PDB file of C-alpha atoms in Angstrom:
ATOM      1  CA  UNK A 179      35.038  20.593  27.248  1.00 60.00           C
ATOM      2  CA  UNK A 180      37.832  22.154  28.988  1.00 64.00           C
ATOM      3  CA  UNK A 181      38.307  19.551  30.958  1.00 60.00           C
ATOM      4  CA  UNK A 182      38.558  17.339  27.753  1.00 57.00           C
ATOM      5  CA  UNK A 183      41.526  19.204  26.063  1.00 56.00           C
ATOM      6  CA  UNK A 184      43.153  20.877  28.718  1.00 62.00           C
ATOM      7  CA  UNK A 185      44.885  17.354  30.524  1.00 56.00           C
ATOM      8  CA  UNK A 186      45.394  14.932  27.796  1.00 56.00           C
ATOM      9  CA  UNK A 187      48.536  12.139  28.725  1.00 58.00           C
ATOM     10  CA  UNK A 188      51.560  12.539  27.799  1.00 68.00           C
ATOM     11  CA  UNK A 189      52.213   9.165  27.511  1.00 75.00           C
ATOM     12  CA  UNK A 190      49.389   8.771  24.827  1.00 82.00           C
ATOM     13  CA  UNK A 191      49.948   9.530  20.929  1.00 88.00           C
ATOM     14  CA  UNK A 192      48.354  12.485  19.989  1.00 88.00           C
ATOM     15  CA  UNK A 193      46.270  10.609  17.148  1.00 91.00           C
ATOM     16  CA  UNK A 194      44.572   8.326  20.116  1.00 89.00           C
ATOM     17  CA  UNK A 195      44.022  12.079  21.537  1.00 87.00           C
ATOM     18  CA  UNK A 196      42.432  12.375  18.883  1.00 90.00           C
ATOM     19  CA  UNK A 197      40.185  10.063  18.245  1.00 91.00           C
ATOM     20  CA  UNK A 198      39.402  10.539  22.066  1.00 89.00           C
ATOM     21  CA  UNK A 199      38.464  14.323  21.979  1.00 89.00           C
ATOM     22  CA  UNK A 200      36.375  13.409  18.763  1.00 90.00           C
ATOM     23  CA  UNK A 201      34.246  10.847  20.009  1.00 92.00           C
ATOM     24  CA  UNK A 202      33.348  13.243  22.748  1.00 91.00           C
ATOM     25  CA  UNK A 203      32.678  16.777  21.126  1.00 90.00           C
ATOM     26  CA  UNK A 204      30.596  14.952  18.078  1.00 91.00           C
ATOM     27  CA  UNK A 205      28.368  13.507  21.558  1.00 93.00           C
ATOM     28  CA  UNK A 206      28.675  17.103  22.761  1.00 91.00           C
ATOM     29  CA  UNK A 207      27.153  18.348  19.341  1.00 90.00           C
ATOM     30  CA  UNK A 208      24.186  15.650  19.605  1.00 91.00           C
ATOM     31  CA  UNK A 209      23.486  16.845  22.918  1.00 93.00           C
ATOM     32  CA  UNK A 210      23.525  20.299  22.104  1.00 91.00           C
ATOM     33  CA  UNK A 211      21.193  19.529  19.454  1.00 89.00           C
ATOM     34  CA  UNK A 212      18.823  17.076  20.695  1.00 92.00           C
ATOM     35  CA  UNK A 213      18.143  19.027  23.896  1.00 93.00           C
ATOM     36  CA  UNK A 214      17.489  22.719  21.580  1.00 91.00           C
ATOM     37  CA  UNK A 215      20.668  24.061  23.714  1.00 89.00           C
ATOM     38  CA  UNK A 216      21.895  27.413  22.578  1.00 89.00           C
ATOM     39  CA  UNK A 217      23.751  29.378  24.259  1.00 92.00           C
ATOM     40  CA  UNK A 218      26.881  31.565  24.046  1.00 93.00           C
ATOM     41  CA  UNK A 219      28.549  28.538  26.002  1.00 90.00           C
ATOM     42  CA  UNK A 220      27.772  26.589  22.915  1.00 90.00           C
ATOM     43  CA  UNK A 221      29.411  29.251  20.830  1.00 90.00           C
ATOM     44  CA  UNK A 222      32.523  28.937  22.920  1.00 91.00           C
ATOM     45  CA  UNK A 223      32.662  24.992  23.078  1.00 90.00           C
ATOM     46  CA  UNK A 224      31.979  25.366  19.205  1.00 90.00           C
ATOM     47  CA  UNK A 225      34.905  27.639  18.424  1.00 92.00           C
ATOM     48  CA  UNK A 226      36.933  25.161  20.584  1.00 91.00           C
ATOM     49  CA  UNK A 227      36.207  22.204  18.790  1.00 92.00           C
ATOM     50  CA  UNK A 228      37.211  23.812  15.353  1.00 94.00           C
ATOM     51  CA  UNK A 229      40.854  24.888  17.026  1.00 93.00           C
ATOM     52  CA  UNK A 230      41.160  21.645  18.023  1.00 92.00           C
ATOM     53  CA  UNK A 231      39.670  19.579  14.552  1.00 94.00           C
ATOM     54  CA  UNK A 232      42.360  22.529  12.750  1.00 95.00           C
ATOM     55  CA  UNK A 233      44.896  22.045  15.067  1.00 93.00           C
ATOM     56  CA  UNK A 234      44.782  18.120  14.428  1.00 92.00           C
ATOM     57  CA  UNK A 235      44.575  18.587  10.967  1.00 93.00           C
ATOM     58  CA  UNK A 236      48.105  19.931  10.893  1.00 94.00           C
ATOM     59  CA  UNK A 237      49.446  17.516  13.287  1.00 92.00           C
ATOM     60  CA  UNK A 238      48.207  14.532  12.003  1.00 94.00           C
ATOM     61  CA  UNK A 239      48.563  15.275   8.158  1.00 91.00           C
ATOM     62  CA  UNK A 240      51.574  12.961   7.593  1.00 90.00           C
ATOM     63  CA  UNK A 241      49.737   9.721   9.502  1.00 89.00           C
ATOM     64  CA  UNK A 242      48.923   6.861   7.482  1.00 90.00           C
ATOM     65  CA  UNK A 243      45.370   6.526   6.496  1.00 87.00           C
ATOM     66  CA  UNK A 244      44.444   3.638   9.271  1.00 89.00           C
ATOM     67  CA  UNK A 245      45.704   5.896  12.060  1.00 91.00           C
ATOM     68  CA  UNK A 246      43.992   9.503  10.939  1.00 92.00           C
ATOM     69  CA  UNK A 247      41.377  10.128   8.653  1.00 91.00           C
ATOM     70  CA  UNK A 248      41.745  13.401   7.277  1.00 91.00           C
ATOM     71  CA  UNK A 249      37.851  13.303   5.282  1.00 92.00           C
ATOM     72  CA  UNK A 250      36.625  12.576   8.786  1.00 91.00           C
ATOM     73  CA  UNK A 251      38.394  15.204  10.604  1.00 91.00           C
ATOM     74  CA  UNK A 252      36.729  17.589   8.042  1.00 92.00           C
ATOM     75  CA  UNK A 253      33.569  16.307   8.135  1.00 93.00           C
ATOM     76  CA  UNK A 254      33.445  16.901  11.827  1.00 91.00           C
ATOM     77  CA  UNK A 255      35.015  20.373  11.280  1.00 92.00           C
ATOM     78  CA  UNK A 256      32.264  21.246   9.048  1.00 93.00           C
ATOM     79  CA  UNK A 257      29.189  19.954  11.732  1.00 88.00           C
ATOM     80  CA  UNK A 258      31.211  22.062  13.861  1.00 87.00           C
ATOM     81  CA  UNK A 259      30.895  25.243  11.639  1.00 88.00           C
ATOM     82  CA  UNK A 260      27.319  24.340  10.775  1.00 86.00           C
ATOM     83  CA  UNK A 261      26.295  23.563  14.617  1.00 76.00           C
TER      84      UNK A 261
END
């Protein structure tokens, strides 16, 4: 997870970030799952993907619909809290 977040381009947009980051932590949260992983490592990759799903709320609230999805950014936000 770390690093996932902590070396994104800086040539990219931060809404491809996005989507990039996304893709991966929602296959982190299958993994987690399907394997019956817990762990307080799971706790702290948990916490991090709500900063960053909260974080990209706020970023990305003024994007147009086709770039950002705000319903799906909360949707994974709440698997995240659920997880």
């Amino acid at each position: 997870m770390d690093e996932i977040v902590d070396a994104p381009p800086d040539t990219a947009p931060f809404v491809d970030i996005h989507n990039f980051v996304r893709d991966r932590t929602r296959a982190i949260r299958q993994d987690f799952t399907y394997q019956g992983i817990r762990s307080i490592d799971c706790v702290v990759i948990h916490e991090q993907e709500v900063r960053f799903h909260v974080f990209s709320e706020f970023i990305l609230r003024n994007e147009s619909v086709e770039l950002f999805s705000s319903k799906q950014n909360l949707e994974q936000l709440d698997k995240c809290l659920i997880s």
